[in-house]
Amino acid sequence: MKKYLNNLPEEVKDLMRLAGKVASQNNMPAYLVGGFVRDLLLGLPNLDLDIVVEGDGVKFAQDFAHRLKAKITCHRQFGTATINLGRNLKIDIASARCEYYPEAAHLPVVRPGNLKDDLKRRDFTINTIAISINQKDRGRLIDFFHGKEDLHHKKIRILHDLSFIDDPTRIFRAIRFEQRFNFKIEPNTLKCLSQALAQEMLTKVQPQRIRDEIILILKEDRPIRLIKRMEQLISFKFVHPRLYISENIHRFLESIQRQIKWFKKNYPERRPLDVWLVYFMGLLEHLKLSQVKVICARFAFRRGETKRILNYKKLKARFILNLKKKKIKPSQIFQKLEPLSYEVIIIIKAKFKDKLIHKRIADFFEIYNGMRIVISGADLQRLGVSPGPYYQKIFSQVLNAKLNGRLRSREEELALIKKLIRNK
Ligand code: CTP
């Protein structure tokens, strides 16, 4: 095993040895490529392996999966397959292909090719480095486009001047990689990026593809840096003509960042936040409800995402006034916050600096959100109440009393039910 593969976990090394065997038995040379190799050279952990096979990649993948007794998903029409090994370990396998773009900003036409063809169609030089996993030269680094040098000099460089015209989503990818690795988009690449923008190439891309790129940007660690760079290089007018990052929005995003950190630190066991969505709601802060609705529809955000975005946008001033009232019972706080998503609650906390609001939100997460009553339907049945919608009413009254600190034991819960039944 050569030095480039030496640093991999043992399990991955074994996998690559086996892949090399399968490759030689099928007479189909195979290579590790893409983000996996880039991260390996950067010394960053990455367990999303990408293999390119010169030949029928699906056949290779099926043989490989069979040897591994692993589950495989094939996409015959694209000549690709994915082997999922669990524990976050995934192998994407593709047949080497040659690509050309008959029309700018549309999906390319594809035909079989060799490794070099396959690497040539890629976005940036740092993503074009390959490592052989073949038995005869396992571990050999293949670097047709000087990717290693660009990695070393921290440069994001396209392979040819029409790269952003062919695929304008690379504009977002350039910013993503630049900020993620603390690299620089080199001058000619920057020039081509600006030219593509001047030709309004983003308007030619399917909005759903743009949405996916925005989400990826906002999912990066510390996305504020990326948002700033986006504003500087692209501006957010492609999302909505009225969308821009003012000083206020910038401060708001920083506050959002603090609150996300607070949530993650204090409630690691809860449902993970859709962090990107909180930042996205923050970006839209200055827009009107009607404008936000247009954005959600145009970029085809999913139903659950649109719902959370609009729920926040529709919050009334009265809601906040009530939440910071001096006298408010825990059950009332619960009833206000429970119907909202965690994302909306976190953005409320980021927006309003009021101490009482912060305390109430913390109490909600700390106490009320996890509070359960002990009595069950069986208890109600034993007390002669036949099942029906009345059950829910009783449960919520008992929960309210418990939230307000009036019930401390199962006996007290039962006593309250009896009283409720008597007074029905
Ligand atoms: N690619 C490309 N143009 C795109 C998208 C992808 O050329 N618009 C190429 C890149 O060379 C990349 C490979 O396809 O290495 C795989 O894409 P993806 O999985 O998105 O890239 P990664 O580099 O693995 O990105 P990440 O680290 O964010 O997962």
Coordinates of C-alpha atoms and ligand atoms in Angstrom, one line a residue:
M1 CA 0.0 0.0 0.0
K2 CA 1.6 3.3 -1.1
K3 CA 2.0 6.3 1.0
Y4 CA -1.1 8.2 -0.1
L5 CA -3.3 5.4 1.2
N6 CA -1.3 4.8 4.3
N7 CA -3.2 7.3 6.4
L8 CA -6.5 5.7 5.8
P9 CA -8.3 3.7 8.5
E10 CA -7.5 0.0 8.3
E11 CA -11.0 -0.8 7.2
V12 CA -10.8 1.5 4.3
K13 CA -7.4 0.2 3.2
D14 CA -8.9 -3.4 3.2
L15 CA -11.8 -2.1 1.2
M16 CA -9.4 -0.6 -1.4
R17 CA -7.4 -3.8 -1.6
L18 CA -10.5 -5.7 -2.4
A19 CA -11.7 -3.1 -4.9
G20 CA -8.3 -3.5 -6.6
K21 CA -8.8 -7.2 -6.9
V22 CA -12.3 -6.8 -8.3
A23 CA -11.0 -4.3 -10.7
S24 CA -8.3 -6.5 -12.1
Q25 CA -10.6 -9.6 -12.3
N26 CA -13.0 -7.5 -14.3
N27 CA -10.2 -6.0 -16.3
M28 CA -11.5 -2.5 -15.5
P29 CA -9.0 -0.1 -14.0
A30 CA -10.4 1.7 -11.0
Y31 CA -9.4 4.9 -9.2
L32 CA -10.3 6.9 -6.1
V33 CA -11.2 10.4 -7.2
G34 CA -12.9 13.7 -6.2
G35 CA -13.5 15.2 -2.8
F36 CA -12.3 12.0 -1.0
V37 CA -8.8 12.3 -2.6
R38 CA -8.7 16.1 -2.1
D39 CA -9.6 15.7 1.6
L40 CA -7.1 12.8 2.0
L41 CA -4.3 15.0 0.7
L42 CA -5.5 17.8 3.0
G43 CA -5.5 15.4 6.0
L44 CA -9.2 15.9 6.5
P45 CA -11.5 13.1 7.5
N46 CA -13.9 12.0 4.8
L47 CA -15.6 8.6 4.5
D48 CA -17.5 9.3 1.3
L49 CA -15.4 7.3 -1.1
D50 CA -15.7 8.1 -4.9
I51 CA -14.4 5.5 -7.3
V52 CA -14.2 5.9 -11.1
V53 CA -14.0 2.8 -13.2
E54 CA -12.8 2.6 -16.8
G55 CA -15.5 0.3 -18.1
D56 CA -18.9 -0.8 -16.7
G57 CA -18.9 0.8 -13.3
V58 CA -22.2 -0.8 -12.4
K59 CA -20.9 -4.3 -13.1
F60 CA -17.8 -3.5 -11.0
A61 CA -20.0 -2.2 -8.2
Q62 CA -22.2 -5.3 -8.2
D63 CA -19.2 -7.6 -8.0
F64 CA -17.7 -5.5 -5.3
A65 CA -20.9 -5.3 -3.3
H66 CA -21.4 -9.1 -3.7
R67 CA -17.9 -9.7 -2.2
L68 CA -18.7 -7.3 0.6
K69 CA -22.1 -8.8 1.2
A70 CA -23.2 -5.1 1.2
K71 CA -26.3 -3.3 0.0
I72 CA -26.1 -1.6 -3.3
T73 CA -28.2 0.9 -5.2
C74 CA -27.6 1.1 -8.9
H75 CA -28.5 3.8 -11.4
R76 CA -28.0 2.0 -14.7
Q77 CA -29.0 4.9 -16.9
F78 CA -26.1 7.0 -15.3
G79 CA -23.6 4.1 -15.0
T80 CA -23.4 4.8 -11.3
A81 CA -23.9 2.8 -8.1
T82 CA -23.7 3.4 -4.3
I83 CA -22.6 0.9 -1.8
N84 CA -23.6 1.7 1.7
L85 CA -21.5 0.2 4.4
G86 CA -23.1 1.9 7.4
R87 CA -21.1 3.7 10.1
N88 CA -21.1 6.7 7.7
L89 CA -19.0 4.8 5.2
K90 CA -20.3 5.0 1.7
I91 CA -18.8 4.2 -1.7
D92 CA -20.0 5.9 -4.9
I93 CA -18.9 4.2 -8.0
A94 CA -19.1 5.7 -11.5
S95 CA -18.2 4.6 -15.0
A96 CA -15.6 7.0 -16.4
R97 CA -17.3 9.3 -18.8
C98 CA -16.8 12.1 -21.2
E99 CA -19.1 15.0 -21.1
Y100 CA -20.1 18.0 -23.2
Y101 CA -22.6 20.7 -22.7
P102 CA -24.8 21.2 -25.8
E103 CA -26.4 24.2 -24.1
A104 CA -25.0 26.3 -21.4
A105 CA -26.4 25.8 -17.9
H106 CA -28.2 22.6 -18.8
L107 CA -27.3 19.1 -17.9
P108 CA -24.5 17.7 -20.0
V109 CA -24.5 14.9 -22.7
V110 CA -22.5 12.0 -21.6
R111 CA -20.7 9.1 -23.3
P112 CA -18.2 6.5 -21.9
G113 CA -14.6 7.7 -21.6
N114 CA -11.4 7.1 -19.7
L115 CA -10.1 8.4 -16.4
K116 CA -8.7 11.6 -18.0
D117 CA -12.0 12.4 -19.8
D118 CA -13.8 11.9 -16.5
L119 CA -11.5 14.2 -14.6
K120 CA -11.5 16.8 -17.3
R121 CA -15.2 17.4 -17.0
R122 CA -14.9 18.4 -13.3
D123 CA -15.2 21.7 -11.6
F124 CA -11.8 22.7 -10.0
T125 CA -8.3 21.3 -10.2
I126 CA -8.3 20.4 -6.6
N127 CA -11.1 17.9 -7.3
T128 CA -9.3 16.3 -10.3
I129 CA -6.7 14.3 -8.4
A130 CA -7.0 10.5 -8.6
I131 CA -5.3 7.6 -6.8
S132 CA -5.0 4.2 -8.4
I133 CA -6.4 1.3 -6.5
N134 CA -5.3 -1.2 -9.1
Q135 CA -3.1 -4.1 -8.0
K136 CA -0.2 -3.1 -10.3
D137 CA 0.2 0.5 -9.1
R138 CA -1.9 0.8 -6.0
G139 CA -1.5 4.2 -4.3
R140 CA -0.1 6.0 -7.4
L141 CA -1.2 9.6 -7.6
I142 CA -2.5 10.8 -10.9
D143 CA -2.6 14.5 -11.3
F144 CA -3.3 15.6 -14.9
F145 CA -4.4 19.1 -14.0
H146 CA -1.9 20.2 -11.3
G147 CA -4.4 19.8 -8.6
K148 CA -1.8 19.0 -6.0
E149 CA 0.0 22.2 -6.7
D150 CA -3.2 24.2 -6.3
L151 CA -4.0 22.4 -3.1
H152 CA -0.5 23.3 -1.9
H153 CA -1.0 27.0 -2.8
K154 CA -4.6 27.0 -1.6
K155 CA -6.1 28.0 -5.0
I156 CA -9.5 27.3 -6.4
R157 CA -9.0 27.1 -10.2
I158 CA -11.3 26.0 -13.0
L159 CA -10.1 23.7 -15.7
H160 CA -11.2 25.9 -18.6
D161 CA -12.6 29.3 -19.1
L162 CA -16.2 28.2 -19.9
S163 CA -16.6 26.1 -16.8
F164 CA -19.0 28.5 -15.1
I165 CA -20.9 29.0 -18.3
D166 CA -21.3 25.2 -18.7
D167 CA -22.4 24.8 -15.1
P168 CA -23.2 28.0 -13.2
T169 CA -23.8 26.1 -10.0
R170 CA -20.0 25.9 -9.8
I171 CA -20.1 29.6 -8.8
F172 CA -21.5 28.5 -5.5
R173 CA -19.2 25.6 -5.3
A174 CA -16.2 27.9 -5.8
I175 CA -17.3 30.0 -2.8
R176 CA -18.0 26.9 -0.7
F177 CA -14.6 25.3 -1.2
E178 CA -12.8 28.6 -1.0
Q179 CA -14.3 29.4 2.4
R180 CA -14.3 25.9 3.7
F181 CA -10.6 25.4 3.2
N182 CA -9.6 29.0 3.6
F183 CA -8.3 29.0 0.0
K184 CA -8.5 31.8 -2.6
I185 CA -10.3 31.8 -5.9
E186 CA -7.4 32.5 -8.3
P187 CA -7.6 35.6 -10.5
N188 CA -8.6 34.0 -13.9
T189 CA -11.2 31.9 -12.2
L190 CA -12.6 35.0 -10.5
K191 CA -12.7 36.8 -13.8
C192 CA -14.6 33.9 -15.5
L193 CA -16.9 33.8 -12.5
S194 CA -17.7 37.5 -12.9
Q195 CA -18.2 37.0 -16.7
A196 CA -20.7 34.2 -16.1
L197 CA -22.5 36.5 -13.6
A198 CA -22.5 39.4 -16.1
Q199 CA -24.1 37.0 -18.6
E200 CA -26.8 36.4 -16.0
M201 CA -26.0 32.6 -16.1
L202 CA -27.7 32.0 -12.8
T203 CA -31.1 32.9 -14.3
K204 CA -30.6 30.0 -16.7
V205 CA -30.3 27.4 -14.0
Q206 CA -33.3 25.4 -12.7
P207 CA -34.3 27.1 -9.5
Q208 CA -34.3 23.8 -7.6
R209 CA -30.6 23.4 -8.4
I210 CA -29.9 26.8 -7.0
R211 CA -31.9 26.1 -3.9
D212 CA -29.8 23.0 -3.3
E213 CA -26.6 25.0 -3.6
I214 CA -27.9 27.7 -1.2
I215 CA -28.7 24.9 1.3
L216 CA -25.2 23.5 0.9
I217 CA -23.7 26.9 1.5
L218 CA -25.7 27.4 4.6
K219 CA -24.9 23.9 5.9
E220 CA -21.2 24.7 5.9
D221 CA -19.5 25.3 9.2
R222 CA -19.7 29.0 10.1
P223 CA -21.8 30.0 7.1
I224 CA -21.7 33.7 7.9
R225 CA -18.3 33.9 6.2
L226 CA -19.8 32.3 3.1
I227 CA -22.8 34.6 3.1
K228 CA -20.5 37.6 3.2
R229 CA -18.5 36.3 0.3
M230 CA -21.7 35.6 -1.6
E231 CA -22.8 39.1 -1.0
Q232 CA -19.5 40.4 -2.2
L233 CA -19.1 38.2 -5.3
I234 CA -22.7 37.5 -6.4
S235 CA -25.1 39.4 -4.2
F236 CA -28.4 37.8 -3.2
K237 CA -30.4 39.5 -5.9
F238 CA -30.8 36.1 -7.7
V239 CA -32.9 35.0 -4.7
H240 CA -35.0 38.2 -4.7
P241 CA -34.3 41.6 -6.1
R242 CA -34.8 43.1 -2.6
L243 CA -32.6 40.8 -0.8
Y244 CA -29.3 42.1 0.4
I245 CA -27.1 41.7 3.5
S246 CA -27.4 45.0 5.5
E247 CA -25.4 45.6 8.7
N248 CA -28.5 44.7 10.6
I249 CA -28.9 41.4 8.8
H250 CA -25.3 40.7 9.4
R251 CA -25.7 41.3 13.2
F252 CA -28.8 39.2 13.2
L253 CA -27.0 36.3 11.6
E254 CA -24.3 36.5 14.3
S255 CA -27.0 36.4 16.9
I256 CA -28.5 33.4 15.2
Q257 CA -25.1 31.8 15.2
R258 CA -24.8 32.3 19.0
Q259 CA -28.3 30.8 19.6
I260 CA -27.6 27.8 17.5
K261 CA -24.4 27.2 19.5
W262 CA -26.4 27.6 22.7
F263 CA -29.0 25.0 21.6
K264 CA -26.4 22.5 20.4
K265 CA -24.4 22.8 23.6
N266 CA -27.4 22.5 25.9
Y267 CA -29.6 20.0 24.1
P268 CA -27.3 17.7 22.1
E269 CA -29.8 14.8 22.6
R270 CA -32.8 16.7 21.0
R271 CA -33.8 16.5 17.4
P272 CA -30.9 18.2 15.5
L273 CA -31.7 21.7 14.3
D274 CA -31.9 22.3 10.6
V275 CA -29.3 24.9 11.0
W276 CA -29.3 26.1 7.4
L277 CA -33.0 26.9 7.7
V278 CA -32.5 29.2 10.6
Y279 CA -29.8 31.1 8.7
F280 CA -32.0 31.2 5.7
M281 CA -34.9 32.6 7.7
G282 CA -32.4 35.2 9.0
L283 CA -31.4 36.2 5.4
L284 CA -35.0 36.8 4.6
E285 CA -35.6 39.0 7.7
H286 CA -36.2 42.3 5.8
L287 CA -38.6 40.8 3.2
K288 CA -42.3 40.9 3.4
L289 CA -44.5 37.8 3.8
S290 CA -45.6 38.1 0.2
Q291 CA -42.0 38.2 -1.1
V292 CA -41.0 35.3 1.1
K293 CA -43.9 33.3 -0.3
V294 CA -42.7 34.0 -3.8
I295 CA -39.2 32.8 -2.9
C296 CA -40.5 29.6 -1.3
A297 CA -42.6 28.8 -4.4
R298 CA -40.0 29.7 -7.0
F299 CA -37.2 27.7 -5.5
A300 CA -39.6 24.8 -4.6
F301 CA -38.7 24.6 -1.0
R302 CA -40.2 21.4 0.5
R303 CA -43.5 21.6 2.3
G304 CA -42.0 21.3 5.8
E305 CA -39.4 23.9 5.1
T306 CA -41.8 26.4 3.6
K307 CA -44.1 25.9 6.6
R308 CA -41.4 26.7 9.1
I309 CA -40.2 29.7 7.1
L310 CA -43.7 31.1 6.8
N311 CA -44.6 30.3 10.4
Y312 CA -41.8 32.6 11.5
K313 CA -42.8 35.3 9.0
K314 CA -46.4 35.2 10.2
L315 CA -45.6 35.6 13.9
K316 CA -47.5 38.6 15.2
A317 CA -46.1 41.3 17.5
R318 CA -48.8 40.2 20.0
F319 CA -47.2 36.8 20.2
I320 CA -44.0 38.3 21.4
L321 CA -45.7 40.8 23.7
N322 CA -47.5 37.8 25.4
L323 CA -44.3 35.8 25.6
K324 CA -42.7 38.6 27.7
K325 CA -45.7 39.4 29.9
K326 CA -44.6 39.4 33.6
K327 CA -47.4 37.1 34.6
I328 CA -47.7 34.1 32.4
K329 CA -48.2 30.5 33.5
P330 CA -45.8 27.7 32.4
S331 CA -48.8 26.0 30.6
Q332 CA -49.3 29.2 28.6
I333 CA -45.7 29.4 27.6
F334 CA -45.9 25.7 26.6
Q335 CA -49.0 26.3 24.5
K336 CA -47.3 29.2 22.7
L337 CA -44.0 27.5 21.9
E338 CA -45.0 23.9 21.5
P339 CA -46.7 24.3 18.0
L340 CA -43.6 26.1 16.7
S341 CA -40.6 24.2 15.3
Y342 CA -37.2 24.3 17.1
E343 CA -35.9 26.4 14.2
V344 CA -38.5 29.1 14.7
I345 CA -38.0 29.1 18.5
I346 CA -34.3 29.6 18.0
I347 CA -34.7 32.4 15.6
I348 CA -37.1 34.1 18.0
K349 CA -34.4 33.8 20.7
A350 CA -31.9 35.3 18.3
K351 CA -34.1 38.2 17.4
F352 CA -35.4 39.3 20.8
K353 CA -32.8 40.1 23.4
D354 CA -35.5 40.4 26.1
K355 CA -34.3 38.5 29.3
L356 CA -37.8 37.1 30.0
I357 CA -38.2 35.8 26.5
H358 CA -34.8 34.1 26.8
K359 CA -35.7 32.6 30.1
R360 CA -39.0 31.3 28.9
I361 CA -37.5 29.7 25.8
A362 CA -34.8 28.1 28.0
D363 CA -37.5 26.8 30.4
F364 CA -39.4 25.5 27.4
F365 CA -36.5 23.4 26.2
E366 CA -35.3 22.5 29.8
I367 CA -38.6 21.6 31.4
Y368 CA -41.8 21.9 29.5
N369 CA -40.9 20.4 26.2
G370 CA -40.0 17.0 27.7
M371 CA -42.7 16.9 30.4
R372 CA -45.0 13.9 30.2
I373 CA -48.0 12.9 32.3
V374 CA -48.0 9.5 34.0
I375 CA -51.6 8.6 33.6
S376 CA -52.7 6.8 30.5
G377 CA -55.8 5.8 28.5
A378 CA -56.0 2.6 30.6
D379 CA -56.4 4.7 33.7
L380 CA -59.3 6.6 32.1
Q381 CA -60.9 3.4 31.0
R382 CA -60.6 2.0 34.5
L383 CA -62.4 5.1 35.7
G384 CA -65.3 4.3 33.3
V385 CA -64.5 6.9 30.6
S386 CA -65.0 5.4 27.2
P387 CA -62.3 6.2 24.6
G388 CA -63.0 9.3 22.4
P389 CA -61.9 12.9 21.8
Y390 CA -62.6 13.6 25.5
Y391 CA -59.4 11.7 26.4
Q392 CA -57.2 14.3 24.7
K393 CA -59.0 17.1 26.5
I394 CA -58.3 15.4 29.9
F395 CA -54.7 14.7 29.0
S396 CA -54.0 18.3 28.1
Q397 CA -55.7 19.6 31.2
V398 CA -53.6 17.3 33.4
L399 CA -50.5 18.3 31.5
N400 CA -51.3 22.0 32.0
A401 CA -51.8 21.4 35.7
K402 CA -48.5 19.5 35.9
L403 CA -46.7 22.3 33.9
N404 CA -48.0 24.8 36.4
G405 CA -46.5 22.7 39.3
R406 CA -49.8 21.6 40.7
L407 CA -49.3 17.9 40.3
R408 CA -46.3 16.0 41.7
S409 CA -47.3 12.4 41.7
R410 CA -49.4 9.8 39.9
E411 CA -51.9 10.0 42.7
E412 CA -52.3 13.7 42.3
E413 CA -52.8 13.2 38.5
L414 CA -55.5 10.6 39.2
A415 CA -57.2 12.8 41.7
L416 CA -57.4 15.6 39.2
I417 CA -58.9 13.3 36.5
K418 CA -61.6 12.1 39.0
K419 CA -62.4 15.7 39.7
L420 CA -62.6 16.6 36.0
I421 CA -64.9 13.6 35.3
R422 CA -67.2 14.6 38.2
N423 CA -67.4 18.1 36.9
K424 CA -67.9 17.2 33.3
Ligands
CTP1 N1 -18.6 18.2 -9.7 C1 -18.4 19.1 -10.8 N2 -19.4 20.1 -11.0 C2 -20.5 20.1 -10.2 C3 -20.6 19.2 -9.1 C4 -19.7 18.3 -8.9 O1 -17.5 19.0 -11.5 N3 -21.4 21.1 -10.4 C5 -17.5 17.2 -9.5 C6 -16.5 17.6 -8.6 O2 -15.2 17.5 -9.2 C7 -16.6 16.8 -7.4 C8 -17.4 15.6 -7.8 O3 -18.1 16.0 -9.0 O4 -15.3 16.4 -6.8 C9 -18.3 15.0 -6.8 O5 -19.3 16.1 -6.4 P1 -19.6 16.4 -4.9 O6 -19.9 15.1 -4.2 O7 -20.6 17.4 -4.8 O8 -18.2 17.0 -4.5 P2 -17.3 16.9 -3.3 O9 -16.0 17.5 -3.8 O10 -17.2 15.5 -2.7 O11 -17.9 17.9 -2.3 P3 -18.2 17.9 -0.7 O12 -16.8 17.8 -0.1 O13 -18.9 19.2 -0.5 O14 -19.0 16.7 -0.5

